[in-house]
Coordinates of C-alpha atoms and ligand atoms in Angstrom, one line a residue:
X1 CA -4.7 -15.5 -8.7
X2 CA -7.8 -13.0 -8.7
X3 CA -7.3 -11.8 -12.5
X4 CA -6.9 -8.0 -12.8
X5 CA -9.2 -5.3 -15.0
X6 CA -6.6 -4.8 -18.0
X7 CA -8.7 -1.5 -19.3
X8 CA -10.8 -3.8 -21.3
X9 CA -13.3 -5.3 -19.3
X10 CA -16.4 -4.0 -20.4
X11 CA -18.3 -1.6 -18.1
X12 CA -21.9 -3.0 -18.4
X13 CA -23.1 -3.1 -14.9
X14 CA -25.2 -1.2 -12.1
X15 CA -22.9 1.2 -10.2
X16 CA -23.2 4.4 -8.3
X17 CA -22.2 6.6 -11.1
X18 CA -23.4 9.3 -8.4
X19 CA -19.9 8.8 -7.1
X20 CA -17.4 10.1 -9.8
X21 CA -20.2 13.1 -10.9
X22 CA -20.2 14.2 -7.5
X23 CA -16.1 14.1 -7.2
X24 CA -16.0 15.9 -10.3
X25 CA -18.4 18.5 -9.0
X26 CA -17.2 18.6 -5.5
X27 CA -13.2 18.2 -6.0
X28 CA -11.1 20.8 -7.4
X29 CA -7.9 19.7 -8.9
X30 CA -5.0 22.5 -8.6
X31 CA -2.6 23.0 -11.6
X32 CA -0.9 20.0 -12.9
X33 CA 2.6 20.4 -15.3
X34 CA 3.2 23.1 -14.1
X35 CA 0.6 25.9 -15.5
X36 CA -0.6 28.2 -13.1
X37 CA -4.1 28.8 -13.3
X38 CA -7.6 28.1 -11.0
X39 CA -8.2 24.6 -9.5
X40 CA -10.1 22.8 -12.3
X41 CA -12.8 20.6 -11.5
X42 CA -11.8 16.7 -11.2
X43 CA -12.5 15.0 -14.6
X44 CA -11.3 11.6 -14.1
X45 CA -9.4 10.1 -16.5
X46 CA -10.7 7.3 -18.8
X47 CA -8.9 5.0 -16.0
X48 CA -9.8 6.3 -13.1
X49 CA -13.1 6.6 -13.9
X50 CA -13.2 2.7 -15.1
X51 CA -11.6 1.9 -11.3
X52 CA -14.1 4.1 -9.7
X53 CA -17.3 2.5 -11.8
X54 CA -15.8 -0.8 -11.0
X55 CA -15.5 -0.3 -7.1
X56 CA -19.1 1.2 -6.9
X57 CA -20.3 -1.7 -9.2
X58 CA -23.4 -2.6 -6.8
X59 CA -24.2 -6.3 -6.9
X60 CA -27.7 -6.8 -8.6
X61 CA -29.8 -8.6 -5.6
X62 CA -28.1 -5.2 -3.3
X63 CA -31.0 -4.2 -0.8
X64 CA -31.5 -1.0 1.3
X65 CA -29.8 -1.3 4.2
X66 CA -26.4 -3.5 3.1
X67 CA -23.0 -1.4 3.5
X68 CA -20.2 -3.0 2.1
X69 CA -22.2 -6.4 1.2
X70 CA -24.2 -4.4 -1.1
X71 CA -21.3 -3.9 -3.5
X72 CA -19.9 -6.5 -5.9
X73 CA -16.1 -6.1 -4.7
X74 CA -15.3 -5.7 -1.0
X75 CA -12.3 -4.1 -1.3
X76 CA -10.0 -3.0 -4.3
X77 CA -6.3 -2.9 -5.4
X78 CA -5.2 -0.3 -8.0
X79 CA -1.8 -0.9 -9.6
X80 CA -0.2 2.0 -11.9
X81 CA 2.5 3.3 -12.9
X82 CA 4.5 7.0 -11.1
X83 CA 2.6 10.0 -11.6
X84 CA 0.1 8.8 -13.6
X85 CA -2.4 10.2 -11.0
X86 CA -3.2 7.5 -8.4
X87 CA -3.0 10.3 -5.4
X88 CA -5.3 12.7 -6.5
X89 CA -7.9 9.9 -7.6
X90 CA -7.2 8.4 -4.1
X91 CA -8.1 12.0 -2.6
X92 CA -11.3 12.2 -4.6
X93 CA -12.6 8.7 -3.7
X94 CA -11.2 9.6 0.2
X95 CA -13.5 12.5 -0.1
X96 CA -16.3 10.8 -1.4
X97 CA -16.3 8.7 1.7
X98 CA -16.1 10.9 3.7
X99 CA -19.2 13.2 3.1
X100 CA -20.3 12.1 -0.5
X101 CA -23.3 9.2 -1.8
X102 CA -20.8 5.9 -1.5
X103 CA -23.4 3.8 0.0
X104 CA -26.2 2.0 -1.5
X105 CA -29.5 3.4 -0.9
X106 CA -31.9 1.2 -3.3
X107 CA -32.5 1.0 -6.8
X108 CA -34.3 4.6 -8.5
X109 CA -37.3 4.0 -10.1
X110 CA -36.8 7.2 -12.5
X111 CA -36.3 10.8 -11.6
X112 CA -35.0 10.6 -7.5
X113 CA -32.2 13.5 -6.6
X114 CA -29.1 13.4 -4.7
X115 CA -29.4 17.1 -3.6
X116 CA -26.7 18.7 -2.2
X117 CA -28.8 20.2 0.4
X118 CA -30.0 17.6 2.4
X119 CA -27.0 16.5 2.8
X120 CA -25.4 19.6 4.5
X121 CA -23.8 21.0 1.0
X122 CA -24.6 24.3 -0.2
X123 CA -22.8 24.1 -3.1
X124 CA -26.3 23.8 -4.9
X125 CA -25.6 20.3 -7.2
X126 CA -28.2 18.1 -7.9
X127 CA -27.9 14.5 -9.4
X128 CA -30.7 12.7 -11.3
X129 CA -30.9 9.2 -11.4
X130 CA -32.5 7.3 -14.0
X131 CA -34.8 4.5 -13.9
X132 CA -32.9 1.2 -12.6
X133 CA -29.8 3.0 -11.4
X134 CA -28.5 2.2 -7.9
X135 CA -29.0 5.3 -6.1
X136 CA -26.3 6.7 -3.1
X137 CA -26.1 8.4 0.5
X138 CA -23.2 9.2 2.6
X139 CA -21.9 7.5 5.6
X140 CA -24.1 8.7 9.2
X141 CA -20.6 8.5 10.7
X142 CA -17.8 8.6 8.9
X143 CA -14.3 7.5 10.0
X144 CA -11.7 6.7 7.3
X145 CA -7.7 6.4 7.6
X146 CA -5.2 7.4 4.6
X147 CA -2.1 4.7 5.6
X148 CA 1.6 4.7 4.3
X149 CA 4.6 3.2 5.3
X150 CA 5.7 7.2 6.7
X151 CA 4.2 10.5 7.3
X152 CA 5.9 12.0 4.5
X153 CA 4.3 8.5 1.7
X154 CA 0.9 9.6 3.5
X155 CA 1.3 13.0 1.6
X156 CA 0.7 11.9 -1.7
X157 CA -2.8 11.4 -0.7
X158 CA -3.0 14.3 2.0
X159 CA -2.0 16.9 0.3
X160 CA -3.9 16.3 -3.0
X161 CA -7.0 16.1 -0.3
X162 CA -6.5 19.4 1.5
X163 CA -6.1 21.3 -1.4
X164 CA -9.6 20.0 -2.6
X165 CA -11.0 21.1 0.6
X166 CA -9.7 24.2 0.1
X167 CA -10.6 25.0 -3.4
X168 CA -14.5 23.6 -3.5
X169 CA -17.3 23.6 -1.8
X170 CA -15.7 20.9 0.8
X171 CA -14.8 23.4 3.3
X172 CA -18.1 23.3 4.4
X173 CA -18.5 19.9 5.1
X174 CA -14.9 19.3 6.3
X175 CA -12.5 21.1 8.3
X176 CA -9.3 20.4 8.0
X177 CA -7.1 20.7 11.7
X178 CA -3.5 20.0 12.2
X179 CA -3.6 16.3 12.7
X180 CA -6.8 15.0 11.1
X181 CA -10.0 16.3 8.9
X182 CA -13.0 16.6 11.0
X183 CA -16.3 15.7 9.4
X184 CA -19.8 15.6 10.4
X185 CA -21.2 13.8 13.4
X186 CA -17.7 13.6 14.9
X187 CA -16.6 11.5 11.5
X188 CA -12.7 12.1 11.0
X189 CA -9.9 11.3 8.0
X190 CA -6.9 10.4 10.3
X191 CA -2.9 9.6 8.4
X192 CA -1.9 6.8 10.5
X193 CA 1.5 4.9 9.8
X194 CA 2.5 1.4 11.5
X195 CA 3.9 4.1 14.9
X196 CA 0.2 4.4 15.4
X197 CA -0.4 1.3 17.0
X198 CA -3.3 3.1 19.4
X199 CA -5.7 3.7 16.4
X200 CA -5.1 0.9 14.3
X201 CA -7.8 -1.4 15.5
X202 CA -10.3 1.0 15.7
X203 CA -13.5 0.5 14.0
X204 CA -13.4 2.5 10.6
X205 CA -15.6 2.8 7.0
X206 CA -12.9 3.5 5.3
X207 CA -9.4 3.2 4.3
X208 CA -6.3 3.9 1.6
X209 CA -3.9 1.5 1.6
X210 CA -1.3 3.8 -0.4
X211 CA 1.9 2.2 -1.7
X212 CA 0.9 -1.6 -0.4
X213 CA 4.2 -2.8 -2.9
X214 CA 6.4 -1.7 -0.1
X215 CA 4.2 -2.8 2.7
X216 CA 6.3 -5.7 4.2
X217 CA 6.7 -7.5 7.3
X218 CA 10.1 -5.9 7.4
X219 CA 9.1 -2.2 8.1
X220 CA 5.5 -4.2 10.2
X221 CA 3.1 -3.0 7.3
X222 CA 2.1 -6.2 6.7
X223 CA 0.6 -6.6 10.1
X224 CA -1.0 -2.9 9.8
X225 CA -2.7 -4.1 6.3
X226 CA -4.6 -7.2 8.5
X227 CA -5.4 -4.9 11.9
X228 CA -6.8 -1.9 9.7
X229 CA -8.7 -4.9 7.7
X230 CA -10.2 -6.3 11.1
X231 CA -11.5 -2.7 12.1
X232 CA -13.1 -2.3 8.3
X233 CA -14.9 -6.1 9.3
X234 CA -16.3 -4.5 11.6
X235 CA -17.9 -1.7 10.8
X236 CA -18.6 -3.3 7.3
X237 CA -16.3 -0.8 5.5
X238 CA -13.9 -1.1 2.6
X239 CA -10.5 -0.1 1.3
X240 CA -8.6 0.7 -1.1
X241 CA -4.9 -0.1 -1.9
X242 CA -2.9 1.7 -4.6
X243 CA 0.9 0.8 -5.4
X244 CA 3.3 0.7 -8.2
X245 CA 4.4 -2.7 -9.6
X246 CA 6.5 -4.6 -6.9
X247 CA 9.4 -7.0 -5.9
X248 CA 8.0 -10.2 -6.3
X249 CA 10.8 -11.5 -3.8
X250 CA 9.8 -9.4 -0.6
X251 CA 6.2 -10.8 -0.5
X252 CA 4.7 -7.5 0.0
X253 CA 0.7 -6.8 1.4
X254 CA 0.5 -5.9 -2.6
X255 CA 1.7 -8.9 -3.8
X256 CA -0.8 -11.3 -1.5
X257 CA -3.2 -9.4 -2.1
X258 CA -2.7 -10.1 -6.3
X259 CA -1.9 -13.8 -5.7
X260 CA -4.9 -14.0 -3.3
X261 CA -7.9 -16.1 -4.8
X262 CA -10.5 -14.7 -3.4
X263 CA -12.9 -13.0 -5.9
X264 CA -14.1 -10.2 -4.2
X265 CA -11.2 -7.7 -4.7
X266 CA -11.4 -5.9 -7.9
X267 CA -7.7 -5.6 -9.6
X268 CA -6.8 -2.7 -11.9
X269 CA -3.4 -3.5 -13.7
X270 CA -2.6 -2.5 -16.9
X271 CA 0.4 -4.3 -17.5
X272 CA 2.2 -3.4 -20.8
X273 CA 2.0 -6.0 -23.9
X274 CA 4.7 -8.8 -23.2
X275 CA 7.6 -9.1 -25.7
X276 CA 9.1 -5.6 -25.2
X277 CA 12.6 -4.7 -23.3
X278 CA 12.3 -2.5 -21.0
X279 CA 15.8 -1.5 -21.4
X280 CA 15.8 -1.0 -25.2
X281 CA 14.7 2.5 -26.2
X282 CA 12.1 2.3 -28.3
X283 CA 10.2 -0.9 -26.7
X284 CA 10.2 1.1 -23.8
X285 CA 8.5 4.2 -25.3
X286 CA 6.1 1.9 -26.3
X287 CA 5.4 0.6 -23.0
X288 CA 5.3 3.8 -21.6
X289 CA 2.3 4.7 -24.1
X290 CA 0.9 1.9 -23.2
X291 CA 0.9 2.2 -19.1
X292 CA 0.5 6.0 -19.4
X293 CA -2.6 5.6 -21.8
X294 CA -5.4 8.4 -20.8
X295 CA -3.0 10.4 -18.6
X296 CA -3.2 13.1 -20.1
X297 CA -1.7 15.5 -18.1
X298 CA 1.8 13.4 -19.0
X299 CA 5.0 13.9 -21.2
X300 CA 6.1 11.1 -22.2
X301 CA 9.6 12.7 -22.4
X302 CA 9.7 13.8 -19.6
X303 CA 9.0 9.7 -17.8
X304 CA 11.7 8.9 -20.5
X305 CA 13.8 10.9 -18.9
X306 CA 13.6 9.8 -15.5
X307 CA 12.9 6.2 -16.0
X308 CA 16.4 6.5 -18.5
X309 CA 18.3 7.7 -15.4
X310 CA 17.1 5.1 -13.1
X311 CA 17.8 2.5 -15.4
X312 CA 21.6 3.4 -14.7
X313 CA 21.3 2.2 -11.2
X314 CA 18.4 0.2 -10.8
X315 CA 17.0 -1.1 -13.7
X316 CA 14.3 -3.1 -11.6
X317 CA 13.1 -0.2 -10.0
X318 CA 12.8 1.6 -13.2
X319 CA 10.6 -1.1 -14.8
X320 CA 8.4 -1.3 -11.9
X321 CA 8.1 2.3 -11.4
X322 CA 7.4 3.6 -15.0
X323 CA 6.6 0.6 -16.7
X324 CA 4.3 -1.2 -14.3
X325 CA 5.4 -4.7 -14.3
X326 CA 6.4 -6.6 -11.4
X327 CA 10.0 -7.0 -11.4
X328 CA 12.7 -8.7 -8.9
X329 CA 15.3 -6.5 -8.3
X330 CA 19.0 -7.2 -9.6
X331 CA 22.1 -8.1 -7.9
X332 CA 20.4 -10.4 -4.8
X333 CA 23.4 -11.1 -2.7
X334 CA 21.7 -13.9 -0.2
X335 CA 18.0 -14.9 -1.3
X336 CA 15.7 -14.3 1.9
X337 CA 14.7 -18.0 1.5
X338 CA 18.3 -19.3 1.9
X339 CA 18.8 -17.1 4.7
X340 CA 15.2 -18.3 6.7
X341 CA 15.8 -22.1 6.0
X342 CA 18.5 -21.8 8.3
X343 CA 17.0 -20.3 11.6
X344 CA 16.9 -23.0 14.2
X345 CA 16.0 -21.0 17.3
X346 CA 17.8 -21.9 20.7
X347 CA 18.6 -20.3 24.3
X348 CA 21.5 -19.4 24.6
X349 CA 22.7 -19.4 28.5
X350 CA 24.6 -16.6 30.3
X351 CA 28.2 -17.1 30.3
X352 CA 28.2 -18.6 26.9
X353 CA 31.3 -17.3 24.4
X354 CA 30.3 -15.2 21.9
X355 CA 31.3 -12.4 19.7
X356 CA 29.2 -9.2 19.0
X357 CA 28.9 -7.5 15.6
X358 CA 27.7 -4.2 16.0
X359 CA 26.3 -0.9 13.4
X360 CA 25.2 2.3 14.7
X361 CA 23.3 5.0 13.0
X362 CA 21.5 8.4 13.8
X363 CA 18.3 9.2 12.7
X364 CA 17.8 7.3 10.4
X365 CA 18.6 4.0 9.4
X366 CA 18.8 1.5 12.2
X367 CA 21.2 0.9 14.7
X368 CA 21.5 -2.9 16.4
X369 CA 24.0 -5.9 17.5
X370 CA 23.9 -10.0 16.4
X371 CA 25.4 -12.2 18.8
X372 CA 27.0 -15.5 17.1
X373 CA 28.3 -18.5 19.4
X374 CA 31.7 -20.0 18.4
X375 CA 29.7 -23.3 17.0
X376 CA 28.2 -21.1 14.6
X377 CA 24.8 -19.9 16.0
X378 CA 23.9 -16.5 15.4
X379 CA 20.8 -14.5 17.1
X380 CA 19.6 -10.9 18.2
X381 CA 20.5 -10.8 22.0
X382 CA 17.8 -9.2 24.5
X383 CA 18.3 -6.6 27.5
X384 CA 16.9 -5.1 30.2
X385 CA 14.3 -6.9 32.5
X386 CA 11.8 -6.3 29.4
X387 CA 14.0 -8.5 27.3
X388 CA 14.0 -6.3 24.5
X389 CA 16.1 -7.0 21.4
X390 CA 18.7 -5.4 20.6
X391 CA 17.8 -3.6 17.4
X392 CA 16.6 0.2 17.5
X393 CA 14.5 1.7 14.6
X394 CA 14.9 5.7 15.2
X395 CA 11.5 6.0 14.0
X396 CA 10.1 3.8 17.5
X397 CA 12.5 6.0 19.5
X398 CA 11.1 9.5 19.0
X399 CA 13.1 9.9 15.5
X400 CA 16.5 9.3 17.4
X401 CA 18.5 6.4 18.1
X402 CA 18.4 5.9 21.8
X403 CA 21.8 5.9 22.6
X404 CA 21.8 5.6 26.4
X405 CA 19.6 2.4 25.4
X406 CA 22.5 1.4 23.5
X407 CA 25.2 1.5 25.7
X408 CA 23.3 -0.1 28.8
X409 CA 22.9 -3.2 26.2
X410 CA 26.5 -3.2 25.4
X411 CA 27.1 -3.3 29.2
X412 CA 24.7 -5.7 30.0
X413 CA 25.8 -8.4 27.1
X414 CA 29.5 -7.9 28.3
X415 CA 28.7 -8.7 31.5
X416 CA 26.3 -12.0 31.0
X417 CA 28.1 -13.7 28.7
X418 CA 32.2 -14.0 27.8
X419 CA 32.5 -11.9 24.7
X420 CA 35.9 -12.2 23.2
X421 CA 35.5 -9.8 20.2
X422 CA 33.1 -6.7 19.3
X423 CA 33.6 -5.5 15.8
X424 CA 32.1 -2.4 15.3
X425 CA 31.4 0.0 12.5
X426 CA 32.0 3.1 14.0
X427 CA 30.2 5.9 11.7
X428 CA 28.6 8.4 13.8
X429 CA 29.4 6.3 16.9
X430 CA 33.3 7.2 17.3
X431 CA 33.3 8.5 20.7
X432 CA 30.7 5.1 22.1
X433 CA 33.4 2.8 20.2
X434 CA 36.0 4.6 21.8
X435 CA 34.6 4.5 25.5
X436 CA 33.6 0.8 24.8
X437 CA 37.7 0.3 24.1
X438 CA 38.2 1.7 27.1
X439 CA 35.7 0.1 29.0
X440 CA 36.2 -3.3 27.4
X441 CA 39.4 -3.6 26.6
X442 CA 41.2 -2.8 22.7
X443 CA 41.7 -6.9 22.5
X444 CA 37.7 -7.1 22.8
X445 CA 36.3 -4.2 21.1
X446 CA 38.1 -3.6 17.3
X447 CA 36.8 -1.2 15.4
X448 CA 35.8 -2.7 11.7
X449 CA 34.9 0.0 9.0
X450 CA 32.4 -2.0 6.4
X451 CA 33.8 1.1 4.0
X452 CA 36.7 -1.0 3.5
X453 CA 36.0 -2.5 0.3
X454 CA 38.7 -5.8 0.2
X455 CA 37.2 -6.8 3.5
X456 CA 33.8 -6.0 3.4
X457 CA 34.0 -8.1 0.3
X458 CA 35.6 -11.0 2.2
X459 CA 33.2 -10.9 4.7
X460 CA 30.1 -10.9 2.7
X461 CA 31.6 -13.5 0.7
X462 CA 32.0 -15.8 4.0
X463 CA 28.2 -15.6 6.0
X464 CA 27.1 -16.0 1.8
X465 CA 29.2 -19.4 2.1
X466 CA 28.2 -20.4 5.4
X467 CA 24.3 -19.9 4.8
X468 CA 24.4 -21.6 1.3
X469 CA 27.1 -24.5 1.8
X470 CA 25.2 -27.6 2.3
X471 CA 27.8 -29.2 4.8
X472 CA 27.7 -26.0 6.9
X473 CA 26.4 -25.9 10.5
X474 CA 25.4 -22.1 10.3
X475 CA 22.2 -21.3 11.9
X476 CA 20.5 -18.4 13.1
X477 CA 17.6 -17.2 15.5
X478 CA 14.9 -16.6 13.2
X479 CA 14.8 -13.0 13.7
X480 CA 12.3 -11.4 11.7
X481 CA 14.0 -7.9 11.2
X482 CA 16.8 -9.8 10.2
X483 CA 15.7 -11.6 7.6
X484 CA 14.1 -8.8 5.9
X485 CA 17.4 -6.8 5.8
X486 CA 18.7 -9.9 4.6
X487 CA 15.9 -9.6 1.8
X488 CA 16.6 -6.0 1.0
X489 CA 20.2 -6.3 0.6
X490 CA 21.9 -5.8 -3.0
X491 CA 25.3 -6.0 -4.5
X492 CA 27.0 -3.1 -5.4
X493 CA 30.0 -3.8 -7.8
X494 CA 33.0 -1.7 -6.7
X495 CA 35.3 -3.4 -9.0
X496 CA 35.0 -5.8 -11.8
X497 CA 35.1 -8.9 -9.1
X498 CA 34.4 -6.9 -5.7
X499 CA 31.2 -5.8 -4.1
X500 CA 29.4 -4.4 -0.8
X501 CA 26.1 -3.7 0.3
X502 CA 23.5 -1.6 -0.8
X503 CA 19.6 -1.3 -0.2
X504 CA 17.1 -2.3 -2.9
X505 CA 15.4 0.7 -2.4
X506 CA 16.0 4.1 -0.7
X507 CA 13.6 3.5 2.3
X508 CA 14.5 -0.8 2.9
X509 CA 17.3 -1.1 5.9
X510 CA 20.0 -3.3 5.4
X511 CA 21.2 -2.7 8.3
X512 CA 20.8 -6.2 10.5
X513 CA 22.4 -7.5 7.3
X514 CA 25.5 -5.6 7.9
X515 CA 25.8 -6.5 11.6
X516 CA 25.1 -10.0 10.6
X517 CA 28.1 -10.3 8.9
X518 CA 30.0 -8.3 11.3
X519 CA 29.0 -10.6 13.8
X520 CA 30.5 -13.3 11.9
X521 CA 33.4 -12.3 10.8
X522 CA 34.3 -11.8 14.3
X523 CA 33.3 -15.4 15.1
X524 CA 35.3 -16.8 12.1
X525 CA 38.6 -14.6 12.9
X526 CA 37.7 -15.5 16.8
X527 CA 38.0 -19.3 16.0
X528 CA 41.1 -18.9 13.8
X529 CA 42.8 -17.2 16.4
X530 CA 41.8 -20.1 18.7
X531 CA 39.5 -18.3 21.2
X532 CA 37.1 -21.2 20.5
X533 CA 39.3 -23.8 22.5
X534 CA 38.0 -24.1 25.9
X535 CA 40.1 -22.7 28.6
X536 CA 42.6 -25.3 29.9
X537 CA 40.8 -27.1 33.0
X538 CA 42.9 -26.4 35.9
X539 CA 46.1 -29.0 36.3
X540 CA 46.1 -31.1 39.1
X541 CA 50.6 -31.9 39.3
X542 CA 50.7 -35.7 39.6
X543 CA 54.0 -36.1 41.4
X544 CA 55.6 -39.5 40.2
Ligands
ZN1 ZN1 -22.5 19.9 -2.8

């Protein structure tokens, strides 16, 4: 594991110290806590200026010419704690590459500039190196991506960006449009989340990686991390990833990237001294003043008071959001590794008996069927000549559930294989569940409300048993989706000895979980009812 930079390394090597002096003169910081008053310029932190020094640190043989070979680190990972001012640093550093001195252009002999003016700036600044300092230039042509698991996650670096541009001297350098900052020689800053398939390959200098602790292969962030990786290779860029602590049971881009080996990713994590609580009081005021050191702009009251409140419900979260350590959540109800050792994938031929277990959303959660055989096998049927699965993510469909999708799936399944019971969960699907009923028959289709606490309970409690139990025959299809939901789901208590489902965290769906266990309660309640018996073969009458 690639150790991180705990705030005490010391800082006693060759960097382009160009970088933060020009941020500072070029990036104007709007009001923070609160105060109205004009942008100030950006002095960094103690912190941030340690990460920025650290991911300019040039390597001492660096010649003329080298992009990202010239530097010590190729790429960095910068883990602190909520609101301690990761997005605006991540804007500065964004702007930097964009149209500031981030590259290595030699070593000054004594008195060189960095003048604003030949660069295209008019803002009149001039930097003078000193003798032996590695000196900087911009990017010819410049193309960086700001990536997050979702438009709205993308903001926290965005927003912070385009408010700089509009304060400073930026504006003249880069114009900001309605889908992506144009820069000079057709250079662009484009937000691109894991929808944006088309331009994640492309060749680019730069990119923020922001929030990589909930980049999983779950919501296919994991996947995005090693595409927009490939397209840095190639133009030798580098990036930059920025998260709070994480889950250490979801194996996030974050996490891999920490327990990586490889020594040529810098690591800032201040991690707080071991030996306090996080849930008593006063050890966590003193982690806070730990993790929060140099922030200035921060009550520590005020991060009491939140981190108090979402130590009520998810104590995890709390510890990893506020006190940056790396936490597992609380309340597992199937371990993800459990659940995986049993997939055991298998065609399943038309006209096999199955049962369906069905969950339908609207905009946003996801809505999707599991098929399980009556010998226990349980997998994500496909429809349609593009043998698509049957699981729909709004967010792939326009930011609506397809629901004509939905139903020509339904009617395909019924018709290739025998499906003796549907249970569905009919929340915003009423009238579908209804027509289905119709359609289908009320013996068939039975409409199961997971609300129900006694027998959501039950169920739970029986796919649990079936995946764990060592004599059990369970197995399943393998489906990734599935298995993530399967990570992200928790217990909720609802009485002392009864639980359902909940998500981890607000934006992790549970919801192949859910139809997972729908799916086989129908199977178990299918087989006790005897529905697993072959039909009687036809009698031939022997006449004695
Ligand atoms: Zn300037």
């Amino acid at each position: 594991m690639a150790a991180a930079d705990d705030g005490t390394w010391p800082l006693d090597f060759p960097t382009l110290y160009v970088v933060p002096d020009w941020i500072a003169q070029h990036c104007r910081l709007e009001s923070v806590g609160g105060l109205v008053s004009e942008p100030q310029p950006f002095q960094m932190y103690d912190w941030q200026l340690r990460a920025t020094a650290s991911f300019y640190r040039v390597r001492p043989g660096a010649t003329v010419g080298q992009l990202s070979t010239a530097f010590h680190y190729r790429r960095g990972q910068v883990i602190a704690p909520q609101k301690s001012g990761k997005g605006p640093w991540t804007a500065g550093i964004t702007a930097a590459e964009g149209v500031g001195p981030v590259l290595f252009a030699g070593w000054a002999e004594g008195g060189e500039r960095y003048d604003c003016r030949a660069h295209g700036c008019g803002c009149g600044w001039v930097y003078e190196y000193e003798a032996g300092e590695p000196m900087g230039r911009p990017w010819t042509k410049p193309l960086l991506q700001i990536t997050a698991t979702s438009e709205d996650q993308t903001d926290n670096v965005y927003r912070p960006l385009q408010a700089m541009i509009r304060n400073g001297p930026l504006g003249e350098l880069m114009k900001v449009g309605e889908q992506f900052i144009r820069l000079p020689n057709d250079g662009r800053i484009d937000v691109v989340t894991s929808s944006a398939q088309s331009r994640l390959g492309n060749p680019i200098t730069f990119a923020v990686q922001d929030e990589t602790g909930i980049w999983t292969e779950g919501n296919k962030m994991t996947k995005v991390a090693t595409t927009q990786r490939r397209g840095l290779a190639g133009m030798s860029g580098r990036s930059l990833e920025t998260t709070n602590g994480w889950d250490p049971s979801e194996n996030s881009v974050a996490q891999r990237t920490a327990e990586s080996k490889v020594k040529d990713v810098y690591r800032f994590h201040r991690l707080p001294p071991g030996g306090l609580s996080y849930a008593n009081k006063v050890e966590r005021r003193k982690i806070h003043r730990h993790v929060y050191a140099g922030s200035t702009h921060i009550d520590l009251d005020a991060i009491e008071g939140e981190a108090a409140e979402l130590m009520e419900k998810e104590p995890a979260e709390a510890e990893r959001f506020f006190g940056n350590r790396i936490v597992a959540g609380t309340g597992t109800w199937l371990h993800r590794d459990r659940w995986d050792e049993r997939a055991r994938p298998q065609e399943i031929p038309d006209g096999t008996v199955v049962v369906l277990g069905f969950d339908g959303s609207d905009i946003d959660d996801w809505t999707a069927i599991r098929a399980e055989t009556l010998d226990g096998y349980q997998f994500t049927p496909t429809y349609s000549s593009l043998a698509l699965p049957t699981i729909w993510d709004p967010a792939e469909w326009g930011g609506q559930v397809p629901r004509l999708e939905v139903h020509a799936a339904v009617d395909e399944l019924m018709r290739r294989h025998q499906v003796v019971r549907m249970y569905c969960d009919p929340p915003y699907w009423s009238s579908e569940v209804d027509a289905w009923e119709e359609r289908y028959g009320e013996r068939r289709v039975t409409r199961w409300y997971t609300t129900r606490i006694v027998q959501m309970h039950a169920a739970c409690e029986r796919l649990l048993t079936d995946v764990t139990k060592a004599d059990s025959t369970f197995a399943h299809d393998g489906c990734e989706d599935t298995s993530a939901h399967v990570g992200h789901a928790r217990k909720a208590a609802r009485t002392a000895d009864r639980y359902v489902l909940r998500k981890a965290a607000p934006h992790q769906k549970i919801d192949l979980a859910v139809v997972s266990i729908l799916a086989h309660e129908a199977a178990g309640d299918a087989i006790a009812a005897g529905q697993a018996r072959p039909k009687a073969p036809r009698r031939t009458t022997v006449i004695r």
